[in-house]
PDB file of N, CA, C and O in Angstrom:
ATOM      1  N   UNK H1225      21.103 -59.671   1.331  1.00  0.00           N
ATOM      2  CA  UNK H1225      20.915 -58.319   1.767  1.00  0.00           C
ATOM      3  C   UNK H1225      19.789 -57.689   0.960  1.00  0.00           C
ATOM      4  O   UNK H1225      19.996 -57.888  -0.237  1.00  0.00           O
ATOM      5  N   UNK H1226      18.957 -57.178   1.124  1.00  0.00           N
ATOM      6  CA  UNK H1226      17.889 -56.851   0.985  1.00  0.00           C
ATOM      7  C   UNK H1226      18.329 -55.100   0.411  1.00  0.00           C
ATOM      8  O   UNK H1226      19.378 -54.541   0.728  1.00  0.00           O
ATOM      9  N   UNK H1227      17.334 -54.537  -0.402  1.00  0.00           N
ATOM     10  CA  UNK H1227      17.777 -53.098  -0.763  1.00  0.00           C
ATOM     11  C   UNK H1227      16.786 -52.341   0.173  1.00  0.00           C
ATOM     12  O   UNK H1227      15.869 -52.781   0.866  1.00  0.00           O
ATOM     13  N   UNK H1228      17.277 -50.984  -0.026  1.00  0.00           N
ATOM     14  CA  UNK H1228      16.507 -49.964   0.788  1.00  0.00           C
ATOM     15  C   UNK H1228      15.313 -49.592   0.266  1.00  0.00           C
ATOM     16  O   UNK H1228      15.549 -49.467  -0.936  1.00  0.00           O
ATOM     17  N   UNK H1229      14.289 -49.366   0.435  1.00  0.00           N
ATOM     18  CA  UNK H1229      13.014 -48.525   0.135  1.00  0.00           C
ATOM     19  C   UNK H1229      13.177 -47.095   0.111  1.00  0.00           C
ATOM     20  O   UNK H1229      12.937 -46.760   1.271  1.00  0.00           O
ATOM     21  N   UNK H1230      13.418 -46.185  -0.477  1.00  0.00           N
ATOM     22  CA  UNK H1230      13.633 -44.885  -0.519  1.00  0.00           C
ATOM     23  C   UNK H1230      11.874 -43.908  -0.333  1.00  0.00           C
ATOM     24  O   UNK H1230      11.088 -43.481  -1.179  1.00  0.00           O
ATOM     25  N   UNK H1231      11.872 -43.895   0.658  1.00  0.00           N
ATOM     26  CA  UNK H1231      10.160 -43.201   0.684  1.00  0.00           C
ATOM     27  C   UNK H1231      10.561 -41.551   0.529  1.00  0.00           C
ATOM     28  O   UNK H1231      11.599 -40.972   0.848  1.00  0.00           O
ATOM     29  N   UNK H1232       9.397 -41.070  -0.049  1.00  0.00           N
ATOM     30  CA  UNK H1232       9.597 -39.599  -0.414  1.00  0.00           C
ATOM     31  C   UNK H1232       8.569 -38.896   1.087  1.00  0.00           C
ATOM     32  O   UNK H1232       7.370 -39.044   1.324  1.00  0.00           O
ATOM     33  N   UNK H1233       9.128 -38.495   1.497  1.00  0.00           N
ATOM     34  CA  UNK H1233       8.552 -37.523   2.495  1.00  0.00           C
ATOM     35  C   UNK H1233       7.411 -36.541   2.372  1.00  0.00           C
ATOM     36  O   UNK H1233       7.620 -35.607   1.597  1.00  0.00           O
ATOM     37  N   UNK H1234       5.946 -36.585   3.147  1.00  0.00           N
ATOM     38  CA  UNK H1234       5.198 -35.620   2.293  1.00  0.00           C
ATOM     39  C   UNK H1234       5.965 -34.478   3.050  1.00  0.00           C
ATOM     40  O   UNK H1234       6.588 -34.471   4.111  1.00  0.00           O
ATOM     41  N   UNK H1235       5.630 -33.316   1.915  1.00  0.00           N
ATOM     42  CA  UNK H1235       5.979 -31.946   2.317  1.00  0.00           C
ATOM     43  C   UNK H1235       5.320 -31.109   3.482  1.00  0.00           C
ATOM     44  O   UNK H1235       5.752 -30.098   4.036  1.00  0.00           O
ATOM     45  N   UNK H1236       4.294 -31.726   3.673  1.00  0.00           N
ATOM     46  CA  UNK H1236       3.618 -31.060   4.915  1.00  0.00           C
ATOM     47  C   UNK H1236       3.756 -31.728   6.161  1.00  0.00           C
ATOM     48  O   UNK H1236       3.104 -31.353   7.136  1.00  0.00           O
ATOM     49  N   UNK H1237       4.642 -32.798   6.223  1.00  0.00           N
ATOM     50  CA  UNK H1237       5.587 -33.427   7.683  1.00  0.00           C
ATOM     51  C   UNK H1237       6.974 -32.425   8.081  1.00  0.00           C
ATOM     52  O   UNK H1237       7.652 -32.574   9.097  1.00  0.00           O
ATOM     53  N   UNK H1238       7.140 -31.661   7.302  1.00  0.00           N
ATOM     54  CA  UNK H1238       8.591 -30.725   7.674  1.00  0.00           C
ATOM     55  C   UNK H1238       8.070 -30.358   8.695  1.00  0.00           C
ATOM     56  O   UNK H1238       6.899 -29.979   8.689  1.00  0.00           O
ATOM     57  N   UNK H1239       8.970 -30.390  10.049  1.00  0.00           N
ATOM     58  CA  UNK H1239       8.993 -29.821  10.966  1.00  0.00           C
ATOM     59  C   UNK H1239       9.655 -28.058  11.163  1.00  0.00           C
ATOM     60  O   UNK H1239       9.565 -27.408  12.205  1.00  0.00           O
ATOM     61  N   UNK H1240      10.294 -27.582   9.875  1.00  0.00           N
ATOM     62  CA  UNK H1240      11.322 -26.239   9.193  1.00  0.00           C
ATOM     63  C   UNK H1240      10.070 -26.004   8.355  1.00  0.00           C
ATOM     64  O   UNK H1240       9.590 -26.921   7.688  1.00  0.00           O
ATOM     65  N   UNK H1241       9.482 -24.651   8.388  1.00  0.00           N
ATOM     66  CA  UNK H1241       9.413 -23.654   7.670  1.00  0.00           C
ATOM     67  C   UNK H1241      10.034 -23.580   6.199  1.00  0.00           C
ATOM     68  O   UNK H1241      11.095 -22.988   6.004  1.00  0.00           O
ATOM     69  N   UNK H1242       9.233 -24.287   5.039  1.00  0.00           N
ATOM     70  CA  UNK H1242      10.090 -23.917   3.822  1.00  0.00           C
ATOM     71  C   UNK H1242      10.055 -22.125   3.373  1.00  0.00           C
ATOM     72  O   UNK H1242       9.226 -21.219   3.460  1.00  0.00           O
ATOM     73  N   UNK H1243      11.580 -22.285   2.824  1.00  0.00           N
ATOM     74  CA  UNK H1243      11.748 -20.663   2.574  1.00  0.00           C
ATOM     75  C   UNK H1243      11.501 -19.984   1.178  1.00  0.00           C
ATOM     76  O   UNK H1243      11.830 -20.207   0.013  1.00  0.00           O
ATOM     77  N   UNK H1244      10.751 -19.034   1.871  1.00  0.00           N
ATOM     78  CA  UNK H1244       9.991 -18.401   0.398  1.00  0.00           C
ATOM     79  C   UNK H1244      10.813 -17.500  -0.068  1.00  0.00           C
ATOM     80  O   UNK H1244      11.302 -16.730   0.758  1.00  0.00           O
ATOM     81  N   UNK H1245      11.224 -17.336  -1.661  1.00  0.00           N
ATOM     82  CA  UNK H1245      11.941 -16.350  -2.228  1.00  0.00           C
ATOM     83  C   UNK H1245      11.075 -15.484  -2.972  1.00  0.00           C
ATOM     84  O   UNK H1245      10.363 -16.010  -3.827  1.00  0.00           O
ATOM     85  N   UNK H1246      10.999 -14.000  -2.756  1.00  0.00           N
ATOM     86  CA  UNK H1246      10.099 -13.084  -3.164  1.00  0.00           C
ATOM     87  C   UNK H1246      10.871 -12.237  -3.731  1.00  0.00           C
ATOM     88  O   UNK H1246      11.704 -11.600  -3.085  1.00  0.00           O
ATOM     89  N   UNK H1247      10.668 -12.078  -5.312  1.00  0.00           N
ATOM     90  CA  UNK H1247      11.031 -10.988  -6.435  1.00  0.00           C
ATOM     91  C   UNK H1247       9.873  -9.834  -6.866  1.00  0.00           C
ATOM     92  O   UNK H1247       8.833  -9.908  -7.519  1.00  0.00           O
ATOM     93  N   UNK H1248      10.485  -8.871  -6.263  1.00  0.00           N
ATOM     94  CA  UNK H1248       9.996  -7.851  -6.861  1.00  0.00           C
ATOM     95  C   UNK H1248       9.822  -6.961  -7.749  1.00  0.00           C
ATOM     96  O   UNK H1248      10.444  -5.949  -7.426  1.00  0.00           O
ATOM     97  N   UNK H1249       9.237  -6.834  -8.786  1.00  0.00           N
ATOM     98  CA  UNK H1249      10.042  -6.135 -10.349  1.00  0.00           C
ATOM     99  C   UNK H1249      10.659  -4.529  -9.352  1.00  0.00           C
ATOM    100  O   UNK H1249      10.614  -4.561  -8.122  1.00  0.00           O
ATOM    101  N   UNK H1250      11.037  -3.617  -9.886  1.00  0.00           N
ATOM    102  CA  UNK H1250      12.202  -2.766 -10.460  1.00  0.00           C
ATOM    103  C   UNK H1250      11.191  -1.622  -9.621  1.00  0.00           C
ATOM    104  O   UNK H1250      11.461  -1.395  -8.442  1.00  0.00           O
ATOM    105  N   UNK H1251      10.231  -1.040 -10.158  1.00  0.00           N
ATOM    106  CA  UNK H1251       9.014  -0.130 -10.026  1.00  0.00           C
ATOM    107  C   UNK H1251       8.567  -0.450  -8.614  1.00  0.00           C
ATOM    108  O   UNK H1251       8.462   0.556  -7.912  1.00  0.00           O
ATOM    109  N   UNK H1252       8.315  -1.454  -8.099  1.00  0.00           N
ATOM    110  CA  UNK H1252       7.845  -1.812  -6.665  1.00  0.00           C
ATOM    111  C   UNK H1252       8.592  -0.919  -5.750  1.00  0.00           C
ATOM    112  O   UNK H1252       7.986  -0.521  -4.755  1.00  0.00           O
ATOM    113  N   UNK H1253       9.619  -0.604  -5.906  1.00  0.00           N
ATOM    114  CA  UNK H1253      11.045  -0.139  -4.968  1.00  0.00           C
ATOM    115  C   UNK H1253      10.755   1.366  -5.485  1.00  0.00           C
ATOM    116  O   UNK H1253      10.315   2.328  -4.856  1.00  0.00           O
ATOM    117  N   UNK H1254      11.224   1.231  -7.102  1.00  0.00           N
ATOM    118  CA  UNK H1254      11.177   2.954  -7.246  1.00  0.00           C
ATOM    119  C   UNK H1254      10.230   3.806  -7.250  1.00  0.00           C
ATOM    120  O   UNK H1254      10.613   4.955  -7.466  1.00  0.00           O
ATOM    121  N   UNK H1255       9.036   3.661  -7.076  1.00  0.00           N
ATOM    122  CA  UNK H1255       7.865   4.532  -7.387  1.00  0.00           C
ATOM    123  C   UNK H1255       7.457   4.617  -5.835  1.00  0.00           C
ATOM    124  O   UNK H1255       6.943   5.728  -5.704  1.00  0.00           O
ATOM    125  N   UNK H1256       7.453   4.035  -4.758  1.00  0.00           N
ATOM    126  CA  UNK H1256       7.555   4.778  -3.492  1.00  0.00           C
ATOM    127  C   UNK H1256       8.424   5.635  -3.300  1.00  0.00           C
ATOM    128  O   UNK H1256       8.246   6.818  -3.008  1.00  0.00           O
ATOM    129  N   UNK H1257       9.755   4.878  -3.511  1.00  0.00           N
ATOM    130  CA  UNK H1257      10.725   6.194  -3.204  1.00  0.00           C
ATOM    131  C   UNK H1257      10.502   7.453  -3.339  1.00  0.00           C
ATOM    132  O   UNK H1257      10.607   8.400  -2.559  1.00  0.00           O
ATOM    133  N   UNK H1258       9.936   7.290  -5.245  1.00  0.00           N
ATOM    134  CA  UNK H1258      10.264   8.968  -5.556  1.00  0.00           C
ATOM    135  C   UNK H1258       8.897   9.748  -5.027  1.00  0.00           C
ATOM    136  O   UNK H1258       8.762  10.969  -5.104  1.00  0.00           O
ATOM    137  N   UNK H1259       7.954   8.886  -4.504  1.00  0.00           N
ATOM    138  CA  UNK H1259       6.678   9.912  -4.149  1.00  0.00           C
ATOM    139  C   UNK H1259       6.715  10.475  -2.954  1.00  0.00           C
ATOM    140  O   UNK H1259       6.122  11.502  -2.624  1.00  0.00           O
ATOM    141  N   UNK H1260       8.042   9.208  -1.697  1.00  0.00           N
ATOM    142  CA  UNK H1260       8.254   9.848  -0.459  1.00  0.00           C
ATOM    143  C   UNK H1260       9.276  10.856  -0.716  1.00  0.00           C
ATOM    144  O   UNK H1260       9.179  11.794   0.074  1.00  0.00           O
ATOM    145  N   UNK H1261      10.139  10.962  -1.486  1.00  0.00           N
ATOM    146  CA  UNK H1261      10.831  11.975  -1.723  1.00  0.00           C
ATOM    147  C   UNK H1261      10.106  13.530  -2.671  1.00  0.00           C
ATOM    148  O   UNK H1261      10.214  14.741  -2.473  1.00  0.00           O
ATOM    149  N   UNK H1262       9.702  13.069  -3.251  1.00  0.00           N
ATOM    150  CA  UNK H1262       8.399  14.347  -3.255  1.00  0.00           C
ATOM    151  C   UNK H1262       7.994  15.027  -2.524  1.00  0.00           C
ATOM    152  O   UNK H1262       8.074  16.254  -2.458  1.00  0.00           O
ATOM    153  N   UNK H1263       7.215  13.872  -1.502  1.00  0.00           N
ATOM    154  CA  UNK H1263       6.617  14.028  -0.327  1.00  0.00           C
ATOM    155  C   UNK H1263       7.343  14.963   0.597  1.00  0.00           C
ATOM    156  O   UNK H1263       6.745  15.877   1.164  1.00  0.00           O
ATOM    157  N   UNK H1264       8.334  14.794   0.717  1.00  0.00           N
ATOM    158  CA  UNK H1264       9.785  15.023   1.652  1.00  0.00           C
ATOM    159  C   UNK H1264       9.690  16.610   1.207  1.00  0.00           C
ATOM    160  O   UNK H1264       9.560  17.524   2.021  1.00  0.00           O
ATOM    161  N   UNK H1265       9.768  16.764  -0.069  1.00  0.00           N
ATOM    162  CA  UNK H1265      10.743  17.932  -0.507  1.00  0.00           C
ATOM    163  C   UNK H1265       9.500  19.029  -0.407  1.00  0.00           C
ATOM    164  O   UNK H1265       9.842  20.204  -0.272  1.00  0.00           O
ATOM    165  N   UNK H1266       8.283  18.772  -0.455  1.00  0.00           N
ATOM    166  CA  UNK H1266       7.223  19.612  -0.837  1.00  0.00           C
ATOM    167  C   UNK H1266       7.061  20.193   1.406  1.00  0.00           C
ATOM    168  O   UNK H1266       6.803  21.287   1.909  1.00  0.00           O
ATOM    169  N   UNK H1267       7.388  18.742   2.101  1.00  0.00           N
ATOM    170  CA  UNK H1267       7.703  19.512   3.301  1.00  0.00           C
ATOM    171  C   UNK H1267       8.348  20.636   3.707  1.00  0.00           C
ATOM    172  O   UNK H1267       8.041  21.585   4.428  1.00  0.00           O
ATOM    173  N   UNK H1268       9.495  20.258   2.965  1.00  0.00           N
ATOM    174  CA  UNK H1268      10.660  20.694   3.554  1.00  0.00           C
ATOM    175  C   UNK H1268      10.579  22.286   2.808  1.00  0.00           C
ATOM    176  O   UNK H1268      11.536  23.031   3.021  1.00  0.00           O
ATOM    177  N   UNK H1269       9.738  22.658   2.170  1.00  0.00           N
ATOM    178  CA  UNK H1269       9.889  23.763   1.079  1.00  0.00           C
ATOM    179  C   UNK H1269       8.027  24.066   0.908  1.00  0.00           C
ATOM    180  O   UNK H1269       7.492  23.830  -0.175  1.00  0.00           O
ATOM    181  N   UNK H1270       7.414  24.462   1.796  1.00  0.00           N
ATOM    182  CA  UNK H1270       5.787  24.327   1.808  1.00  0.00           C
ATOM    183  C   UNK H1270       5.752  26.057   1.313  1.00  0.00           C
ATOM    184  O   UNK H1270       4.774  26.595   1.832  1.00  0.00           O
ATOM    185  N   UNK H1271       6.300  26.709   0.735  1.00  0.00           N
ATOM    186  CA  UNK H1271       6.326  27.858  -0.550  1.00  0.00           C
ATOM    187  C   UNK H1271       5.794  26.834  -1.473  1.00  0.00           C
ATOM    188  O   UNK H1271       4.571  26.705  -1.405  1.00  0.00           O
ATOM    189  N   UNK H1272       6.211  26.314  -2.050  1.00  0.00           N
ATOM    190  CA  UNK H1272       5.997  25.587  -3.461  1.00  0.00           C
ATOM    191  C   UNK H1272       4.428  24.503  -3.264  1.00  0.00           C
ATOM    192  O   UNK H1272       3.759  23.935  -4.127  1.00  0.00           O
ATOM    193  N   UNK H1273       4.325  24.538  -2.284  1.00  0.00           N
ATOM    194  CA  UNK H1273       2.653  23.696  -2.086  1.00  0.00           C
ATOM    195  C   UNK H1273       1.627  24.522  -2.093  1.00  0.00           C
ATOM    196  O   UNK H1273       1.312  24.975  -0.993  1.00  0.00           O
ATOM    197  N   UNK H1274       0.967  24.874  -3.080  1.00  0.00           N
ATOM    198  CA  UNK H1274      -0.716  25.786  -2.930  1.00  0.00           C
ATOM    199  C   UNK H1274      -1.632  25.255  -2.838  1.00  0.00           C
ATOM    200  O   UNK H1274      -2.074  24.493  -3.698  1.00  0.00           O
ATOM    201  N   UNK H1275      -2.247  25.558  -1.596  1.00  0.00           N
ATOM    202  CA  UNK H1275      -3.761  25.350  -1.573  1.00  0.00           C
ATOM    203  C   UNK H1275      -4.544  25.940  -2.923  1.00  0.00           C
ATOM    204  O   UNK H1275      -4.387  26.838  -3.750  1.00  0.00           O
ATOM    205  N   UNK H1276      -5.772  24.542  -2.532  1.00  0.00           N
ATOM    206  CA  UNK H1276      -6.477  25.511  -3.724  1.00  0.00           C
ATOM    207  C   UNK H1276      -7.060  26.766  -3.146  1.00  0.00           C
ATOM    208  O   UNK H1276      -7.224  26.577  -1.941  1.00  0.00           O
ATOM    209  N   UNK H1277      -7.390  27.809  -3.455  1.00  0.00           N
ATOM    210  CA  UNK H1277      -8.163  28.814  -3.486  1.00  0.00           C
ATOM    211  C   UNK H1277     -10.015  28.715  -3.599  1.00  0.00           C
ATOM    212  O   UNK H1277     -10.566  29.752  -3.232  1.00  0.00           O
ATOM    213  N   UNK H1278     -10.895  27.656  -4.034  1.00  0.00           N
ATOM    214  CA  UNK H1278     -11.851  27.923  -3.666  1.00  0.00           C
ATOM    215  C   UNK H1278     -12.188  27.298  -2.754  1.00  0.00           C
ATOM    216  O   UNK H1278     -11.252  26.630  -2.315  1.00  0.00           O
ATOM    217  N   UNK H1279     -13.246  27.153  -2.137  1.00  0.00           N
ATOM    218  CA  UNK H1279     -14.089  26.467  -1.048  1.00  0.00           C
ATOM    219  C   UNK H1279     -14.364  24.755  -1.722  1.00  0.00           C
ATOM    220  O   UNK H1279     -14.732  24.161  -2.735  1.00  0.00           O
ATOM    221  N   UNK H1280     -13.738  24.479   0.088  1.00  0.00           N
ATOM    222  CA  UNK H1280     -14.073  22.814   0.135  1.00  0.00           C
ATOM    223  C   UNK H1280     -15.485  22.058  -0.719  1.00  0.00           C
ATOM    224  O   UNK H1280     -16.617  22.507  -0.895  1.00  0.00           O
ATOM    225  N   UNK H1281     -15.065  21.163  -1.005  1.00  0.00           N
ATOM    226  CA  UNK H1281     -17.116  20.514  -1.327  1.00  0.00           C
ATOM    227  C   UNK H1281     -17.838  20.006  -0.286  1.00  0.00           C
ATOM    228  O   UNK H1281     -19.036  20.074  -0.010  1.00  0.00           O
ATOM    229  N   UNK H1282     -16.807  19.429   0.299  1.00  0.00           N
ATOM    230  CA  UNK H1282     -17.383  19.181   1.791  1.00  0.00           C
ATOM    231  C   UNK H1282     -18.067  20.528   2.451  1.00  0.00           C
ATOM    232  O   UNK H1282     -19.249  20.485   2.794  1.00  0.00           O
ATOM    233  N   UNK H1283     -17.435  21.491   2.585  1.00  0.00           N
ATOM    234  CA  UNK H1283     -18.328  22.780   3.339  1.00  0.00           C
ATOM    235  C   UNK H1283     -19.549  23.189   2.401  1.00  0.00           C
ATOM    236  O   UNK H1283     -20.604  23.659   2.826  1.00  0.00           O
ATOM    237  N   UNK H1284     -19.265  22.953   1.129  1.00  0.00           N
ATOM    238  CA  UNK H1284     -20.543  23.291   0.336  1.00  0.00           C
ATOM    239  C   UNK H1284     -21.712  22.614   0.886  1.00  0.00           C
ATOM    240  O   UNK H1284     -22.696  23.008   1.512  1.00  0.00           O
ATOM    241  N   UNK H1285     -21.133  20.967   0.279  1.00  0.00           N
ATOM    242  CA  UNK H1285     -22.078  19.446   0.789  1.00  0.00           C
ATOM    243  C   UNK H1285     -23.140  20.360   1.949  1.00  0.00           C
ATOM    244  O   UNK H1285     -24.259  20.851   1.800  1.00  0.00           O
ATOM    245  N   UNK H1286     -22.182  20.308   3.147  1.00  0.00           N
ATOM    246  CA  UNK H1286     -22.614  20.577   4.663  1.00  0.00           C
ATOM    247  C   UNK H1286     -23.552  21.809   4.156  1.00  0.00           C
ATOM    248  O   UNK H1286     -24.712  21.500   4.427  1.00  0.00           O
ATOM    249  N   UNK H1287     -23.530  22.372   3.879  1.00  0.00           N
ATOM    250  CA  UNK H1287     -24.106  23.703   4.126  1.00  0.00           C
ATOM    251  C   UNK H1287     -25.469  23.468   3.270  1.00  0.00           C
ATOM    252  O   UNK H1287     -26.561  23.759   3.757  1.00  0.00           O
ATOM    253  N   UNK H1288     -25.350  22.973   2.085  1.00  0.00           N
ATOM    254  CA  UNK H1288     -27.070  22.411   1.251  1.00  0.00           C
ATOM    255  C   UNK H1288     -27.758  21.894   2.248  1.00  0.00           C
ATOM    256  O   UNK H1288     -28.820  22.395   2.618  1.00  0.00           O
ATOM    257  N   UNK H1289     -27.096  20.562   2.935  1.00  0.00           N
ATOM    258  CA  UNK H1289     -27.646  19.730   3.623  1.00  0.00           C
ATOM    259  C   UNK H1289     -28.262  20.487   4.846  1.00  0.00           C
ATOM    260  O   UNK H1289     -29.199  19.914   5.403  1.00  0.00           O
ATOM    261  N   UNK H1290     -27.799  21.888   5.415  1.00  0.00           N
ATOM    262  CA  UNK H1290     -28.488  22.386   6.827  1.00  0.00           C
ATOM    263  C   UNK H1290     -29.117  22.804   5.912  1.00  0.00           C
ATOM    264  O   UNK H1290     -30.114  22.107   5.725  1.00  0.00           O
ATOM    265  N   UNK H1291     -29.002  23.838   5.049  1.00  0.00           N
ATOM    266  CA  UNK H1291     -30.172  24.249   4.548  1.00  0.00           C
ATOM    267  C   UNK H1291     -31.713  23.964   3.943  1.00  0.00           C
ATOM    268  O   UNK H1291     -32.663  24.723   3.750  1.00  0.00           O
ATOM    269  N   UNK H1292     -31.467  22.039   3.664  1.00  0.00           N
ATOM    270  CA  UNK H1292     -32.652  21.562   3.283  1.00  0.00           C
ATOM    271  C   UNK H1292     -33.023  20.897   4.210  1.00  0.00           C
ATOM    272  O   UNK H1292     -34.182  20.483   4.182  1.00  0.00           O
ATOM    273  N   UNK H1293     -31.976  20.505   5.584  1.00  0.00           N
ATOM    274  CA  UNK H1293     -33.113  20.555   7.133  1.00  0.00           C
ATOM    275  C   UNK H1293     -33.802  21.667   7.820  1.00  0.00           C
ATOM    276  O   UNK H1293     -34.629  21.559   8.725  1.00  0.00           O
ATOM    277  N   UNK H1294     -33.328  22.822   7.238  1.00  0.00           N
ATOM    278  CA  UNK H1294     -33.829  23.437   8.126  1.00  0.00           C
ATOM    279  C   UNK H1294     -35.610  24.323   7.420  1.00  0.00           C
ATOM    280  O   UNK H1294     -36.534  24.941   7.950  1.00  0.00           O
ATOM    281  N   UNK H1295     -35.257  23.868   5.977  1.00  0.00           N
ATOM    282  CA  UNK H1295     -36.924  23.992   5.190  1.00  0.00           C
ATOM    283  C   UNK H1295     -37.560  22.857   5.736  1.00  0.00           C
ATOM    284  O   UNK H1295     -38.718  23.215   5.519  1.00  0.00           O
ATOM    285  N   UNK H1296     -37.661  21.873   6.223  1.00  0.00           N
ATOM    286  CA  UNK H1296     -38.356  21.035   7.060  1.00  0.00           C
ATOM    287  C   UNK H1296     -38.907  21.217   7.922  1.00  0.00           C
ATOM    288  O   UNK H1296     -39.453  20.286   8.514  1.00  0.00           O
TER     289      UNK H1296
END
């Protein structure tokens, strides 16, 4: 009787999907939470959210920019 040959299978003949286990530290989870809950509460209560008070930079930006097309 003859013995068996035990061949090792390459890993990239699986016909199954090997399954990936993904750990996430601690912070991954909590630091969205608390910014959508921030997020949430500053909705839910838009008293407590202030605009700023001066003018955009963007409207500034815009407004140099017509003004040094229109010295052209």
């Amino acid at each position: 009787m003859s013995a068996r040959a035990h061949t090792r299978r390459d890993p990239a003949d699986r016909t199954e999907p090997a399954a990936v286990e993904i750990q996430l530290p601690w912070w991954a989870i909590a630091l969205p939470a608390v910014a959508f809950a921030a997020l949430l509460l500053l909705i839910l209560n838009p008293a407590d959210a202030h605009a700023a008070s001066s003018e955009p930079v963007v409207t500034h930006l815009l407004e140099r920019v017509r003004a040094v097309l229109a010295t052209i």
